[in-house]
Short mmCIF file of C-alpha atoms in Angstrom, two decimals:
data_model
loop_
_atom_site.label_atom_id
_atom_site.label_comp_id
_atom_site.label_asym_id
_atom_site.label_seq_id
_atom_site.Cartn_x
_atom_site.Cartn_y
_atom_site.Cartn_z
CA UNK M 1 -4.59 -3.59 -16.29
CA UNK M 2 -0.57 -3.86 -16.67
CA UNK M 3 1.14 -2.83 -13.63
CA UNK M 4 4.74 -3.41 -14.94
CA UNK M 5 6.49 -0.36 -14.59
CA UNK M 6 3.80 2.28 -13.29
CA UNK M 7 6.24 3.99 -10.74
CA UNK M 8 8.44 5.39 -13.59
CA UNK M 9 6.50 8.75 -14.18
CA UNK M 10 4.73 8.79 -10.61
CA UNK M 11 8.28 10.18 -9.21
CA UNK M 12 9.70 7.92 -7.07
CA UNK M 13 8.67 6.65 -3.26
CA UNK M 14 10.74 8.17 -0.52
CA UNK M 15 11.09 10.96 2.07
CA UNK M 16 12.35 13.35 -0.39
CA UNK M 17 9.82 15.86 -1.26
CA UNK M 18 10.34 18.76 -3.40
CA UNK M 19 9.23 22.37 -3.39
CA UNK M 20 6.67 23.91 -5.61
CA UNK M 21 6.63 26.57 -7.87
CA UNK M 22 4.83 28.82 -4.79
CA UNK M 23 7.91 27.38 -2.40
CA UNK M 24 5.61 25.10 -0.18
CA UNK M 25 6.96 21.47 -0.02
CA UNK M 26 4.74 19.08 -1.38
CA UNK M 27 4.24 15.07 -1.36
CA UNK M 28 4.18 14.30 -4.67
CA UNK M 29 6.69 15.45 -7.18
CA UNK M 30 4.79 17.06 -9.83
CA UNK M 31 5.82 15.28 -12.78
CA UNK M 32 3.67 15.00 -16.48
CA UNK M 33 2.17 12.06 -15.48
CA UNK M 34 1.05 13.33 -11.87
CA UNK M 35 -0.12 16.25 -13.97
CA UNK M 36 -2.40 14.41 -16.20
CA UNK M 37 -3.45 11.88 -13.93
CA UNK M 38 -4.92 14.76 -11.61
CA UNK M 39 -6.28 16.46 -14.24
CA UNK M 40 -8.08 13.74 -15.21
CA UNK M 41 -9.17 13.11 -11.79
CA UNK M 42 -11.07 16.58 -11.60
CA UNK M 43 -12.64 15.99 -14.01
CA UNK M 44 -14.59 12.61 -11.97
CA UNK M 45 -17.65 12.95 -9.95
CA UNK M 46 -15.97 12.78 -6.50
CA UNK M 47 -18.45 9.68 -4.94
CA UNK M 48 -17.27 7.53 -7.75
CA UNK M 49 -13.61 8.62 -7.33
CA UNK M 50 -14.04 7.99 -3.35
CA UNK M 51 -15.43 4.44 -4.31
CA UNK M 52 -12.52 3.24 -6.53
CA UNK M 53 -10.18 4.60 -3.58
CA UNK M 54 -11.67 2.76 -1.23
CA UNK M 55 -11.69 -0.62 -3.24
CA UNK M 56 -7.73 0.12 -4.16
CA UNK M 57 -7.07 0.68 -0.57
CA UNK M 58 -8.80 -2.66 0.48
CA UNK M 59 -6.27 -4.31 -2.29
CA UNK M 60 -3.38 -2.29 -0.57
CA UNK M 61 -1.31 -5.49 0.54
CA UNK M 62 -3.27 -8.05 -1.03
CA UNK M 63 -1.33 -10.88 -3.12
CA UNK M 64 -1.92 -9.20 -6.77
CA UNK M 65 -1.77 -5.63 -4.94
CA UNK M 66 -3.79 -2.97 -6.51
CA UNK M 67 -3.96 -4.65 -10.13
CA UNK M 68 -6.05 -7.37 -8.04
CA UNK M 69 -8.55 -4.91 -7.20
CA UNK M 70 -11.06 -4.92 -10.45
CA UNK M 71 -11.35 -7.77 -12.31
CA UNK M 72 -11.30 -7.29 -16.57
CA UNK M 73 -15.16 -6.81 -16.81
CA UNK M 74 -15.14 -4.32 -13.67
CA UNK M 75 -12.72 -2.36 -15.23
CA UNK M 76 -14.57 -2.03 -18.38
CA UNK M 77 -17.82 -0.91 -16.36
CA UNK M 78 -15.45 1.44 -14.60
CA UNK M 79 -14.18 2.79 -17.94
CA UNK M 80 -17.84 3.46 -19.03
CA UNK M 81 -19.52 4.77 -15.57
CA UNK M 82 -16.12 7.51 -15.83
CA UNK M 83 -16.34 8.20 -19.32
CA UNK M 84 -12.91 7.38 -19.47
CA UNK M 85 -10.17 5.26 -22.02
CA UNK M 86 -8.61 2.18 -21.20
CA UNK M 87 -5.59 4.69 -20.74
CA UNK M 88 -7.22 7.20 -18.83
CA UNK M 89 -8.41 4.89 -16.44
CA UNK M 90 -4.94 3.04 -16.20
CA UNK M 91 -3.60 6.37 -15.82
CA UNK M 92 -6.50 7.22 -12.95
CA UNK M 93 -5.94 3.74 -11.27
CA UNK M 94 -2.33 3.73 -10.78
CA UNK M 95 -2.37 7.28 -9.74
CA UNK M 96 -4.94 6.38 -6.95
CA UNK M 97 -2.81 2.84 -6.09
CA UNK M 98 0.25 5.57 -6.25
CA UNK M 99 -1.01 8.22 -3.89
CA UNK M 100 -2.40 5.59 -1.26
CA UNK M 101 1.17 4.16 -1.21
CA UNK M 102 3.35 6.95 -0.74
CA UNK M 103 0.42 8.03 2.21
CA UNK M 104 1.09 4.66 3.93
CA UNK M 105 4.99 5.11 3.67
CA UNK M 106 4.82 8.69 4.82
CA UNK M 107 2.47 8.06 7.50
CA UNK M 108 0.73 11.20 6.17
CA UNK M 109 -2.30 12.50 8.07
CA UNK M 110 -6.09 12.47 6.27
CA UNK M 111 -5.90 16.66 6.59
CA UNK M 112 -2.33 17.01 5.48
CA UNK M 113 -3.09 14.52 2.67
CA UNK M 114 -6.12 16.89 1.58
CA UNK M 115 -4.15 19.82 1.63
CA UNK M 116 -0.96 18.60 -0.21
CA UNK M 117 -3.00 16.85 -3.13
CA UNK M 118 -4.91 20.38 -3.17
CA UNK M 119 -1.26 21.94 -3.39
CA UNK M 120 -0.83 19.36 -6.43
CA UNK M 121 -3.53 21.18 -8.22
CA UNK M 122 -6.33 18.71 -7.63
CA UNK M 123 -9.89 20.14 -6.84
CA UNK M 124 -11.32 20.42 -3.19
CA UNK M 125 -13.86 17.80 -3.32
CA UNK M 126 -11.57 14.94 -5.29
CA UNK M 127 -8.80 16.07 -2.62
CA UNK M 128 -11.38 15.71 0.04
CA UNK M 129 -13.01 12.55 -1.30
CA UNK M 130 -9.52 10.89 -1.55
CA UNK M 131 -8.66 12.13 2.23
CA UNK M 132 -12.02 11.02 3.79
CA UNK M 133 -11.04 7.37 2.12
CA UNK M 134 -7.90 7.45 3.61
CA UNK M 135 -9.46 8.59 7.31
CA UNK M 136 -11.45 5.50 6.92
CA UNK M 137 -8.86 3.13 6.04
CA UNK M 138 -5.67 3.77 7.02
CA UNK M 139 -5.16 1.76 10.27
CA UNK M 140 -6.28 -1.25 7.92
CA UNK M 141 -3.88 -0.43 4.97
CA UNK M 142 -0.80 0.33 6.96
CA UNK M 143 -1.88 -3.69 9.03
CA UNK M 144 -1.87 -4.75 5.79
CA UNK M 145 1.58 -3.77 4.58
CA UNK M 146 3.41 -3.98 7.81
CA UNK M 147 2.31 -7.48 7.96
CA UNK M 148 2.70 -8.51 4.45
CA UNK M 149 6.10 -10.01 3.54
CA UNK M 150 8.32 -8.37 0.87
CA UNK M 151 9.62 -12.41 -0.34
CA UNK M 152 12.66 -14.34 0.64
CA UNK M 153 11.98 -16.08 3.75
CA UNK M 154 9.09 -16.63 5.94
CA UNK M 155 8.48 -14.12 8.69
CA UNK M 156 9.04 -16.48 11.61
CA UNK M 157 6.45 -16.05 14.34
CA UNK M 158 7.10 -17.55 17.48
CA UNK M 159 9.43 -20.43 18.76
CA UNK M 160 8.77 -23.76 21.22
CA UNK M 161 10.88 -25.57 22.68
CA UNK M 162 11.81 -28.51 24.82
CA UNK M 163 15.20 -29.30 26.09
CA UNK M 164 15.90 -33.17 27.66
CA UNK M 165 18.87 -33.90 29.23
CA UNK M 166 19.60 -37.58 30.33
CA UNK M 167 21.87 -37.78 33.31
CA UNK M 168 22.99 -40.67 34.47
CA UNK M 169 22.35 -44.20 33.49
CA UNK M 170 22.14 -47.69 34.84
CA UNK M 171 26.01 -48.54 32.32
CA UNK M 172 27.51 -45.30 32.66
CA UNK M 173 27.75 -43.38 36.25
CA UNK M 174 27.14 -39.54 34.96
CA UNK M 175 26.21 -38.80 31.29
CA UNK M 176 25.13 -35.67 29.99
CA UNK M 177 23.22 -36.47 27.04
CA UNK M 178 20.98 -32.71 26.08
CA UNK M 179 18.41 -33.30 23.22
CA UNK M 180 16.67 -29.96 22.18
CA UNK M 181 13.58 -29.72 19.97
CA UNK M 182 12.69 -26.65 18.53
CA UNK M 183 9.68 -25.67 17.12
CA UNK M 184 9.98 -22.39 14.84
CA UNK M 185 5.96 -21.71 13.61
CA UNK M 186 6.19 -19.02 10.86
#
């Protein structure tokens, strides 16, 4: 699936959270396409939804990122084990991809992640399902990202060295001739 441009309706990755119609703060803004994308995932068996989660979450940090995760012909079995449209599951998968990023920035808990897609309006057991996922693979996802490199440069890794310095020489009384090599390994 296309990920250009999946962020737009998600509302935005930060700190900034906003409150809810109750007055609670919440994690995710709760835009139209939140909105439909959770209603959509109540509406999922929550074993199937737990098992795309997982596989998105292992793709967390990957080169190709979540759109890496399912090949074309996965996808289509996806679309037909969910009884969902090509949309619908676009909608489903970059919600998922969405929700498991902003967790990793936030550094939210598996509980507090439960509870604030619950405050979202998503259903126990998809809330629970999603949480459990992230209990199990959190310490790999946030490795993954921390380590992965957001371009320019290479992340340089460590640094060797050797310094010679010539002193004197059979000609010459007293030289000081220094000749460093380094060695950057990135």
């Amino acid at each position: 699936w296309e990920e250009g441009g999946w962020r737009a309706g998600w509302g935005g990755i930060g700190r900034v959270s906003r409150m809810s119609e109750e007055g609670d703060e919440t994690l995710f803004f709760n835009t139209k396409r939140v909105r439909e994308a959770i209603s959509l995932m109540n509406g999922l068996d929550e074993t199937k939804l737990a098992v795309v989660v997982r596989r998105l979450a292992k793709a967390i940090g990957d080169k190709g990122g979540s759109a890496a995760a399912f090949t074309e012909e996965e996808v289509e079995q996806l679309q037909s084990q969910l009884g969902l449209s090509a949309a619908e599951l676009t909608t489903v998968l970059e919600a998922c991809s969405f929700i498991l990023e902003k967790t990793a920035y936030d550094l939210v808990k598996p509980s507090d992640l439960s509870e604030q897609l619950q405050t979202s309006g998503m259903l126990p057991p998809q809330a629970r399902a999603i949480a459990s996922v992230w209990e199990a693979e959190a310490k790999g996802v946030l490795g993954k990202l921390r380590n992965a490199s957001l371009g320019g440069t290479p992340r340089l890794k460590a640094t060797e060295w050797q310094l010679h310095v010539q002193a004197a020489r059979s000609d010459l009384s007293r030289v000081a001739e220094p000749r460093a090599i380094f060695q950057l390994v990135t």
